[in-house]
Amino acid sequence: MDNTDTYLLNFKGYYLAHFTANTDLLKNLDDFEIRDDDVFIVTYPKSGTIWAQQILSSIYFEGHRNKTEMVETLDGVPFLEYAAGKIDQLKRPSPRLFSSHLPYYLAPKGVKNKRAKIIYIYRNPKNILVSYFHFSNMMAGLQAADDIEDFMKMFFDGKVTGSLCFDHIRGWYEHRHDFNILFMMYEEMRKDLRSSVLKISSFLERQLNEEDVEAVVKQATFENMKFDPQANYEQILKHDLGRRTDEGSFLAQRCVGDWKHHLTVEQNERFDRIFQSKMKDFPLKFIWDLNEE
Ligand SMILES: Nc1ncnc2c1ncn2[C@@H]1O[C@H](COP(=O)(O)OS(=O)(=O)O)[C@@H](OP(=O)(O)O)[C@H]1O
């Protein structure tokens, strides 16, 4: 583990957010004991993690679904590699739900042996860039950038939490046969949330009746999450993660083509060139524009 950077922790060539990384767990990550009914949400940052957390938590926990229990969504679907000391992963009752931004090659052995289910969410990387730029400037534990040009450099150098976005999705997809994994596209979830919930619950073999499906969908709408204190993570942001500024939130809701309002023509062309060189022949499609939705 290379601890020299204030913001980033280099673990086996992959960058984690230094301030919250669970270094004790990372030391034994490969052997972290996996149970057959463990479920992981895996994402590159800013790809829909907290959205998937909300969906999973309300699929699994009746008290969340029918709002009889007031628990922070994140507590039901905690990160594997973050929040050191907050939770003892080994003592959690089954089924355990996890979140992770780890790359495929750092997944514990048991996950590579298909002992757990993974839902991988991917998103149009131009919107990831814009979302990540604003988020990094808001969160105290991430390196702020002067402007989008400055952030683009860090993003394409992979000097951000999660390392290079293209390596993340490519790695997981190219090694998909090693895992029990479902790929979901953020933009398709926006287009048809109900079908996405059904696809996820069917992959997880969780039977939901009509009323349950309605409740999960309702809780996972942007409008509900934005104003639900358990789902919008405002308190976590304020007290655990730390804000640099009062502006911004986990849920800004950019439209699919929002990047057009933030990138210059030259920046967009540069993005396309890098995307082409890194993602040539990559079979999954990305949706760049509202018209493609
Ligand atoms: N319900 C719902 N519907 C549509 N979009 C949603 C929803 N919940 C979260 N989001 C959007 O997901 C973006 C945040 O991504 P992450 O949760 O992966 O961020 S993080 O990595 O956990 O920091 C962030 O995108 P931006 O708005 O573009 O910043 C959120 O708005």
JSON list of C-alpha atoms and ligand atoms in Angstrom, two decimals, residues 43-51 79 101 123 127 131 135 186 190 220-223 225 249-254, ligand 1:
[
{"chain": "A", "resi": 43, "resn": "THR", "atom": "CA", "xyz": [-19.73, 0.62, -9.99]},
{"chain": "A", "resi": 44, "resn": "TYR", "atom": "CA", "xyz": [-17.20, 3.15, -11.10]},
{"chain": "A", "resi": 45, "resn": "PRO", "atom": "CA", "xyz": [-17.89, 6.27, -8.95]},
{"chain": "A", "resi": 46, "resn": "LYS", "atom": "CA", "xyz": [-20.81, 8.47, -10.06]},
{"chain": "A", "resi": 47, "resn": "SER", "atom": "CA", "xyz": [-22.46, 5.71, -12.08]},
{"chain": "A", "resi": 48, "resn": "GLY", "atom": "CA", "xyz": [-25.59, 5.16, -9.97]},
{"chain": "A", "resi": 49, "resn": "THR", "atom": "CA", "xyz": [-24.28, 3.50, -6.80]},
{"chain": "A", "resi": 50, "resn": "ILE", "atom": "CA", "xyz": [-26.63, 5.10, -4.29]},
{"chain": "A", "resi": 51, "resn": "TRP", "atom": "CA", "xyz": [-29.54, 4.47, -6.63]},
{"chain": "A", "resi": 79, "resn": "PHE", "atom": "CA", "xyz": [-18.99, -0.41, 1.05]},
{"chain": "A", "resi": 101, "resn": "HIS", "atom": "CA", "xyz": [-15.88, 0.52, -6.55]},
{"chain": "A", "resi": 123, "resn": "ARG", "atom": "CA", "xyz": [-23.04, 5.04, -17.21]},
{"chain": "A", "resi": 127, "resn": "ASN", "atom": "CA", "xyz": [-21.78, 12.50, -17.56]},
{"chain": "A", "resi": 131, "resn": "SER", "atom": "CA", "xyz": [-20.81, 14.55, -12.06]},
{"chain": "A", "resi": 135, "resn": "PHE", "atom": "CA", "xyz": [-18.69, 15.99, -6.54]},
{"chain": "A", "resi": 186, "resn": "TYR", "atom": "CA", "xyz": [-27.78, 3.79, -15.81]},
{"chain": "A", "resi": 190, "resn": "ARG", "atom": "CA", "xyz": [-33.78, 6.06, -16.06]},
{"chain": "A", "resi": 220, "resn": "ALA", "atom": "CA", "xyz": [-36.15, 4.50, -6.07]},
{"chain": "A", "resi": 221, "resn": "THR", "atom": "CA", "xyz": [-37.52, 7.43, -8.06]},
{"chain": "A", "resi": 222, "resn": "PHE", "atom": "CA", "xyz": [-35.24, 10.44, -8.15]},
{"chain": "A", "resi": 223, "resn": "GLU", "atom": "CA", "xyz": [-38.01, 12.60, -6.66]},
{"chain": "A", "resi": 225, "resn": "MET", "atom": "CA", "xyz": [-34.63, 9.85, -3.07]},
{"chain": "A", "resi": 249, "resn": "SER", "atom": "CA", "xyz": [-25.43, 16.94, -3.35]},
{"chain": "A", "resi": 250, "resn": "PHE", "atom": "CA", "xyz": [-25.30, 13.25, -4.20]},
{"chain": "A", "resi": 251, "resn": "LEU", "atom": "CA", "xyz": [-28.40, 13.80, -6.31]},
{"chain": "A", "resi": 252, "resn": "ALA", "atom": "CA", "xyz": [-28.01, 16.62, -8.80]},
{"chain": "A", "resi": 253, "resn": "GLN", "atom": "CA", "xyz": [-29.78, 14.83, -11.65]},
{"chain": "A", "resi": 254, "resn": "ARG", "atom": "CA", "xyz": [-28.12, 15.61, -14.86]},
{"chain": "B", "resi": 1, "resn": "LIG", "atom": "N1", "xyz": [-33.04, 7.76, -8.30]},
{"chain": "B", "resi": 1, "resn": "LIG", "atom": "C1", "xyz": [-32.12, 8.23, -9.16]},
{"chain": "B", "resi": 1, "resn": "LIG", "atom": "N2", "xyz": [-32.46, 8.45, -10.46]},
{"chain": "B", "resi": 1, "resn": "LIG", "atom": "C2", "xyz": [-31.55, 8.94, -11.33]},
{"chain": "B", "resi": 1, "resn": "LIG", "atom": "N3", "xyz": [-30.26, 9.25, -11.00]},
{"chain": "B", "resi": 1, "resn": "LIG", "atom": "C3", "xyz": [-29.89, 9.02, -9.72]},
{"chain": "B", "resi": 1, "resn": "LIG", "atom": "C4", "xyz": [-30.78, 8.50, -8.75]},
{"chain": "B", "resi": 1, "resn": "LIG", "atom": "N4", "xyz": [-30.11, 8.40, -7.59]},
{"chain": "B", "resi": 1, "resn": "LIG", "atom": "C5", "xyz": [-28.86, 8.85, -7.81]},
{"chain": "B", "resi": 1, "resn": "LIG", "atom": "N5", "xyz": [-28.72, 9.22, -9.09]},
{"chain": "B", "resi": 1, "resn": "LIG", "atom": "C6", "xyz": [-27.55, 9.85, -9.72]},
{"chain": "B", "resi": 1, "resn": "LIG", "atom": "O1", "xyz": [-26.39, 9.03, -9.57]},
{"chain": "B", "resi": 1, "resn": "LIG", "atom": "C7", "xyz": [-25.23, 9.91, -9.54]},
{"chain": "B", "resi": 1, "resn": "LIG", "atom": "C8", "xyz": [-24.40, 9.58, -8.31]},
{"chain": "B", "resi": 1, "resn": "LIG", "atom": "O2", "xyz": [-23.69, 8.41, -8.58]},
{"chain": "B", "resi": 1, "resn": "LIG", "atom": "P1", "xyz": [-23.16, 7.46, -7.42]},
{"chain": "B", "resi": 1, "resn": "LIG", "atom": "O3", "xyz": [-24.27, 7.16, -6.49]},
{"chain": "B", "resi": 1, "resn": "LIG", "atom": "O4", "xyz": [-22.50, 6.32, -8.11]},
{"chain": "B", "resi": 1, "resn": "LIG", "atom": "O5", "xyz": [-22.09, 8.37, -6.69]},
{"chain": "B", "resi": 1, "resn": "LIG", "atom": "S1", "xyz": [-20.97, 7.81, -5.70]},
{"chain": "B", "resi": 1, "resn": "LIG", "atom": "O6", "xyz": [-19.97, 7.11, -6.50]},
{"chain": "B", "resi": 1, "resn": "LIG", "atom": "O7", "xyz": [-21.62, 6.92, -4.73]},
{"chain": "B", "resi": 1, "resn": "LIG", "atom": "O8", "xyz": [-20.42, 9.03, -5.07]},
{"chain": "B", "resi": 1, "resn": "LIG", "atom": "C9", "xyz": [-25.75, 11.34, -9.48]},
{"chain": "B", "resi": 1, "resn": "LIG", "atom": "O9", "xyz": [-25.65, 11.84, -10.80]},
{"chain": "B", "resi": 1, "resn": "LIG", "atom": "P2", "xyz": [-25.50, 13.39, -11.11]},
{"chain": "B", "resi": 1, "resn": "LIG", "atom": "O10", "xyz": [-26.83, 13.96, -10.75]},
{"chain": "B", "resi": 1, "resn": "LIG", "atom": "O11", "xyz": [-25.25, 13.46, -12.58]},
{"chain": "B", "resi": 1, "resn": "LIG", "atom": "O12", "xyz": [-24.39, 13.94, -10.29]},
{"chain": "B", "resi": 1, "resn": "LIG", "atom": "C10", "xyz": [-27.18, 11.13, -9.01]},
{"chain": "B", "resi": 1, "resn": "LIG", "atom": "O13", "xyz": [-28.06, 12.15, -9.37]}
]
